[in-house]
Amino acid sequence: MPGKVLGVLGGMGPEATVAFLAKVVEKTPAERDQDHLHVVVDMDPSVPDRTDALLSGRTGPVVEALSRMARRLVGMGAELLAIPCNTAHVFLDEIREAVPVPVLDMIGEVVETVTGATSHLKRVGLLATTGTVRSGLYRRRFSEFGVEILEPPSPDQGRLMEGIQAIKAGKHGEALNSFRDVAGNLAEAGAQVLVTGCTELSLLLPRWEPPVPCFDALDILAEAAVRETLR
């Protein structure tokens, strides 16, 4: 069995977790079953809503749930953990403190990828949950490279959140127009590239032609998971 055992904190949401696993398989350099990664998944949708927790200040139950998941995965043999949920990365330090194995930093991987791939980058448009936006996760990390984050104005952010909830309910078509409109508005406001900083929004990308280059956090996390698992 090649590499480390990869553990995935899943269920946030379930469909995005499945998409992440598919990307890991696609990106693994394999010619037979035995060349693929050993992956253990805790698909636990009972984790409280991360945005609701951040906006209300009641983050304790989320931290407890994520820490339990991480410990369960380590108990299943995981040697490296990945969290295919952007907003959950607000609690990355607490999760790392809960386990003795490395936990990938999706936000850091995205920032490194975007800044490394784009010349003269000044403005990035962020498509994410209200929790991720309010937390400043991406804003702080991009500012270290002198890059400004453009966030949707309140009406557009509201439409985006309605779309994210529709995706979680399996209604992708209902979310697509809002997603296109908000992304287009960010591009018109000066975003040179876009970041899909919500794994639900990643599910819409096969049906969408971006107005400017778009970097998908879910895809970038899968690349990092394969790279670090095989290292």
Tab-separated table of C-alpha atoms in Angstrom:
chain	number	residue	atom	x	y	z
A	1	MET	CA	0.000	0.000	0.000
A	2	PRO	CA	1.649	3.296	-1.088
A	3	GLY	CA	2.164	6.217	1.220
A	4	LYS	CA	0.362	7.191	4.383
A	5	VAL	CA	-3.221	6.426	5.364
A	6	LEU	CA	-5.382	9.437	4.525
A	7	GLY	CA	-8.248	10.298	6.869
A	8	VAL	CA	-11.124	12.483	5.676
A	9	LEU	CA	-13.421	14.486	7.961
A	10	GLY	CA	-16.540	14.199	5.816
A	11	GLY	CA	-20.220	15.007	5.779
A	12	MET	CA	-19.855	18.809	5.428
A	13	GLY	CA	-21.713	18.228	3.133
A	14	PRO	CA	-21.906	14.595	2.065
A	15	GLU	CA	-22.002	15.252	-1.684
A	16	ALA	CA	-18.929	17.470	-1.487
A	17	THR	CA	-17.117	14.724	0.430
A	18	VAL	CA	-17.911	12.212	-2.301
A	19	ALA	CA	-16.646	14.686	-4.916
A	20	PHE	CA	-13.424	15.121	-2.942
A	21	LEU	CA	-12.859	11.369	-2.803
A	22	ALA	CA	-13.440	11.121	-6.561
A	23	LYS	CA	-10.836	13.832	-7.134
A	24	VAL	CA	-8.337	12.016	-4.913
A	25	VAL	CA	-8.806	8.868	-6.993
A	26	GLU	CA	-8.475	10.817	-10.266
A	27	LYS	CA	-5.280	12.543	-9.145
A	28	THR	CA	-3.548	9.442	-7.795
A	29	PRO	CA	-0.901	8.091	-10.206
A	30	ALA	CA	-2.184	4.516	-10.344
A	31	GLU	CA	-2.257	1.719	-12.876
A	32	ARG	CA	-4.026	-0.859	-10.703
A	33	ASP	CA	-6.126	-1.042	-7.551
A	34	GLN	CA	-3.079	-1.605	-5.374
A	35	ASP	CA	-1.522	1.704	-6.451
A	36	HIS	CA	-4.339	3.782	-4.951
A	37	LEU	CA	-4.323	5.416	-1.537
A	38	HIS	CA	-5.611	3.859	1.638
A	39	VAL	CA	-8.369	6.260	2.682
A	40	VAL	CA	-10.555	6.170	5.786
A	41	VAL	CA	-13.583	8.456	5.941
A	42	ASP	CA	-15.760	9.630	8.807
A	43	MET	CA	-18.900	10.796	6.988
A	44	ASP	CA	-20.632	12.507	9.907
A	45	PRO	CA	-23.302	15.030	8.816
A	46	SER	CA	-24.264	15.677	12.450
A	47	VAL	CA	-21.524	18.316	12.788
A	48	PRO	CA	-23.360	21.572	13.613
A	49	ASP	CA	-23.552	24.172	10.847
A	50	ARG	CA	-20.215	25.993	10.810
A	51	THR	CA	-21.554	29.339	9.574
A	52	ASP	CA	-24.367	29.353	12.148
A	53	ALA	CA	-21.830	28.625	14.880
A	54	LEU	CA	-19.520	31.450	13.815
A	55	LEU	CA	-22.290	34.010	13.463
A	56	SER	CA	-23.806	33.079	16.839
A	57	GLY	CA	-20.519	32.667	18.674
A	58	ARG	CA	-21.505	29.161	19.809
A	59	THR	CA	-18.490	27.387	18.336
A	60	GLY	CA	-17.836	24.892	21.140
A	61	PRO	CA	-20.069	22.093	19.795
A	62	VAL	CA	-18.455	22.375	16.359
A	63	VAL	CA	-14.945	22.165	17.781
A	64	GLU	CA	-15.945	19.174	19.900
A	65	ALA	CA	-17.535	17.368	16.934
A	66	LEU	CA	-14.596	17.985	14.595
A	67	SER	CA	-12.076	16.957	17.250
A	68	ARG	CA	-14.012	13.718	17.871
A	69	MET	CA	-13.999	12.958	14.164
A	70	ALA	CA	-10.273	13.590	13.922
A	71	ARG	CA	-9.567	11.293	16.869
A	72	ARG	CA	-11.815	8.579	15.425
A	73	LEU	CA	-9.923	8.713	12.148
A	74	VAL	CA	-6.574	8.433	13.906
A	75	GLY	CA	-8.010	5.455	15.768
A	76	MET	CA	-8.833	3.929	12.362
A	77	GLY	CA	-5.194	4.290	11.329
A	78	ALA	CA	-5.151	7.696	9.634
A	79	GLU	CA	-1.688	9.254	9.438
A	80	LEU	CA	-2.726	12.462	7.638
A	81	LEU	CA	-6.077	14.278	7.779
A	82	ALA	CA	-7.977	16.367	5.225
A	83	ILE	CA	-11.103	18.461	5.801
A	84	PRO	CA	-13.111	19.116	2.607
A	85	CYS	CA	-14.968	22.071	4.157
A	86	ASN	CA	-13.594	25.611	3.936
A	87	THR	CA	-15.501	27.049	6.886
A	88	ALA	CA	-14.342	24.241	9.178
A	89	HIS	CA	-10.798	25.561	8.711
A	90	VAL	CA	-11.637	28.364	11.120
A	91	PHE	CA	-11.090	25.632	13.721
A	92	LEU	CA	-7.939	24.160	12.181
A	93	ASP	CA	-5.713	24.949	15.165
A	94	GLU	CA	-8.108	23.222	17.576
A	95	ILE	CA	-8.327	20.143	15.346
A	96	ARG	CA	-4.561	19.971	15.073
A	97	GLU	CA	-4.254	20.150	18.854
A	98	ALA	CA	-6.649	17.195	19.190
A	99	VAL	CA	-4.564	14.684	17.203
A	100	PRO	CA	-0.925	13.616	16.870
A	101	VAL	CA	-0.944	13.548	13.039
A	102	PRO	CA	-0.683	16.345	10.429
A	103	VAL	CA	-3.864	18.076	9.248
A	104	LEU	CA	-3.800	19.687	5.809
A	105	ASP	CA	-4.476	23.430	5.570
A	106	MET	CA	-6.880	23.921	2.650
A	107	ILE	CA	-6.751	27.713	2.876
A	108	GLY	CA	-2.972	27.813	2.826
A	109	GLU	CA	-2.862	25.429	-0.128
A	110	VAL	CA	-5.314	27.595	-2.083
A	111	VAL	CA	-3.421	30.816	-1.400
A	112	GLU	CA	-0.096	29.234	-2.366
A	113	THR	CA	-1.576	27.799	-5.568
A	114	VAL	CA	-3.327	30.998	-6.663
A	115	THR	CA	-0.422	33.335	-5.941
A	116	GLY	CA	2.028	30.941	-7.566
A	117	ALA	CA	0.002	30.601	-10.742
A	118	THR	CA	-1.054	34.217	-11.354
A	119	SER	CA	1.319	37.006	-12.358
A	120	HIS	CA	0.773	40.543	-11.024
A	121	LEU	CA	-2.109	39.381	-8.864
A	122	LYS	CA	-3.878	42.200	-7.035
A	123	ARG	CA	-7.515	41.169	-6.523
A	124	VAL	CA	-9.184	37.807	-5.904
A	125	GLY	CA	-12.956	37.323	-5.877
A	126	LEU	CA	-14.138	35.004	-3.104
A	127	LEU	CA	-17.195	32.778	-3.446
A	128	ALA	CA	-17.759	31.261	-0.014
A	129	THR	CA	-20.146	30.891	2.904
A	130	THR	CA	-20.921	33.889	5.055
A	131	GLY	CA	-19.018	32.165	7.875
A	132	THR	CA	-15.871	31.877	5.780
A	133	VAL	CA	-16.197	35.470	4.570
A	134	ARG	CA	-16.801	36.908	8.047
A	135	SER	CA	-13.956	34.884	9.551
A	136	GLY	CA	-11.435	36.575	7.264
A	137	LEU	CA	-9.693	33.250	6.597
A	138	TYR	CA	-8.857	34.038	3.003
A	139	ARG	CA	-8.546	37.787	3.483
A	140	ARG	CA	-5.757	37.442	6.047
A	141	ARG	CA	-3.793	34.833	4.128
A	142	PHE	CA	-3.951	36.647	0.783
A	143	SER	CA	-2.996	39.944	2.435
A	144	GLU	CA	0.373	38.394	3.308
A	145	PHE	CA	1.052	38.446	-0.451
A	146	GLY	CA	-0.304	41.962	-0.954
A	147	VAL	CA	-3.473	40.611	-2.579
A	148	GLU	CA	-6.905	42.101	-1.909
A	149	ILE	CA	-9.948	39.885	-1.449
A	150	LEU	CA	-13.156	41.065	-3.110
A	151	GLU	CA	-16.204	39.725	-1.275
A	152	PRO	CA	-19.791	39.876	-2.573
A	153	PRO	CA	-21.894	42.749	-1.240
A	154	SER	CA	-24.593	41.750	1.232
A	155	PRO	CA	-27.425	41.092	-1.298
A	156	ASP	CA	-25.152	38.936	-3.465
A	157	GLN	CA	-23.796	37.082	-0.409
A	158	GLY	CA	-27.379	36.342	0.610
A	159	ARG	CA	-28.119	34.907	-2.837
A	160	LEU	CA	-24.953	32.827	-2.656
A	161	MET	CA	-25.948	31.368	0.722
A	162	GLU	CA	-29.402	30.493	-0.623
A	163	GLY	CA	-27.653	28.724	-3.472
A	164	ILE	CA	-25.378	26.808	-1.116
A	165	GLN	CA	-28.396	25.607	0.853
A	166	ALA	CA	-30.078	24.560	-2.412
A	167	ILE	CA	-27.010	22.527	-3.361
A	168	LYS	CA	-27.056	20.807	0.024
A	169	ALA	CA	-30.670	19.878	-0.744
A	170	GLY	CA	-29.626	18.408	-4.093
A	171	LYS	CA	-31.105	21.293	-6.114
A	172	HIS	CA	-28.086	22.287	-8.167
A	173	GLY	CA	-30.096	23.912	-10.922
A	174	GLU	CA	-31.665	26.372	-8.492
A	175	ALA	CA	-28.218	27.531	-7.389
A	176	LEU	CA	-26.537	27.884	-10.764
A	177	ASN	CA	-27.970	31.244	-11.876
A	178	SER	CA	-27.186	32.926	-8.556
A	179	PHE	CA	-23.678	31.508	-8.639
A	180	ARG	CA	-23.108	32.798	-12.176
A	181	ASP	CA	-24.466	36.248	-11.340
A	182	VAL	CA	-22.432	36.706	-8.156
A	183	ALA	CA	-19.253	35.458	-9.838
A	184	GLY	CA	-19.849	37.785	-12.784
A	185	ASN	CA	-20.350	40.742	-10.464
A	186	LEU	CA	-17.037	40.021	-8.720
A	187	ALA	CA	-15.263	39.877	-12.075
A	188	GLU	CA	-16.839	43.200	-13.093
A	189	ALA	CA	-15.706	44.685	-9.765
A	190	GLY	CA	-12.102	43.927	-10.691
A	191	ALA	CA	-11.386	40.356	-9.574
A	192	GLN	CA	-8.596	38.949	-11.747
A	193	VAL	CA	-9.338	35.414	-10.578
A	194	LEU	CA	-12.063	33.721	-8.567
A	195	VAL	CA	-11.781	31.212	-5.718
A	196	THR	CA	-14.604	28.791	-4.995
A	197	GLY	CA	-14.076	28.744	-1.254
A	198	CYS	CA	-17.063	26.526	-0.473
A	199	THR	CA	-17.054	22.845	-1.357
A	200	GLU	CA	-20.759	22.925	-2.252
A	201	LEU	CA	-20.048	25.547	-4.908
A	202	SER	CA	-17.333	23.281	-6.284
A	203	LEU	CA	-20.105	20.923	-7.367
A	204	LEU	CA	-21.409	23.540	-9.831
A	205	LEU	CA	-18.126	24.037	-11.700
A	206	PRO	CA	-18.675	21.359	-14.383
A	207	ARG	CA	-21.785	23.286	-15.493
A	208	TRP	CA	-20.231	26.767	-15.539
A	209	GLU	CA	-17.862	28.807	-17.719
A	210	PRO	CA	-16.090	31.327	-15.463
A	211	PRO	CA	-15.632	34.922	-16.657
A	212	VAL	CA	-12.042	34.926	-15.318
A	213	PRO	CA	-9.744	32.082	-14.207
A	214	CYS	CA	-11.274	30.134	-11.309
A	215	PHE	CA	-9.432	28.149	-8.647
A	216	ASP	CA	-11.374	25.416	-6.863
A	217	ALA	CA	-10.482	24.845	-3.203
A	218	LEU	CA	-11.798	21.268	-3.292
A	219	ASP	CA	-9.613	20.395	-6.256
A	220	ILE	CA	-6.561	22.023	-4.695
A	221	LEU	CA	-7.110	20.129	-1.433
A	222	ALA	CA	-7.304	16.846	-3.354
A	223	GLU	CA	-3.989	17.656	-5.069
A	224	ALA	CA	-2.399	18.377	-1.697
A	225	ALA	CA	-3.851	15.216	-0.142
A	226	VAL	CA	-2.372	13.010	-2.850
A	227	ARG	CA	0.978	14.819	-2.755
A	228	GLU	CA	1.360	14.657	1.012
A	229	THR	CA	0.042	11.114	1.336
A	230	LEU	CA	2.592	9.822	-1.161
A	231	ARG	CA	5.471	11.908	0.248
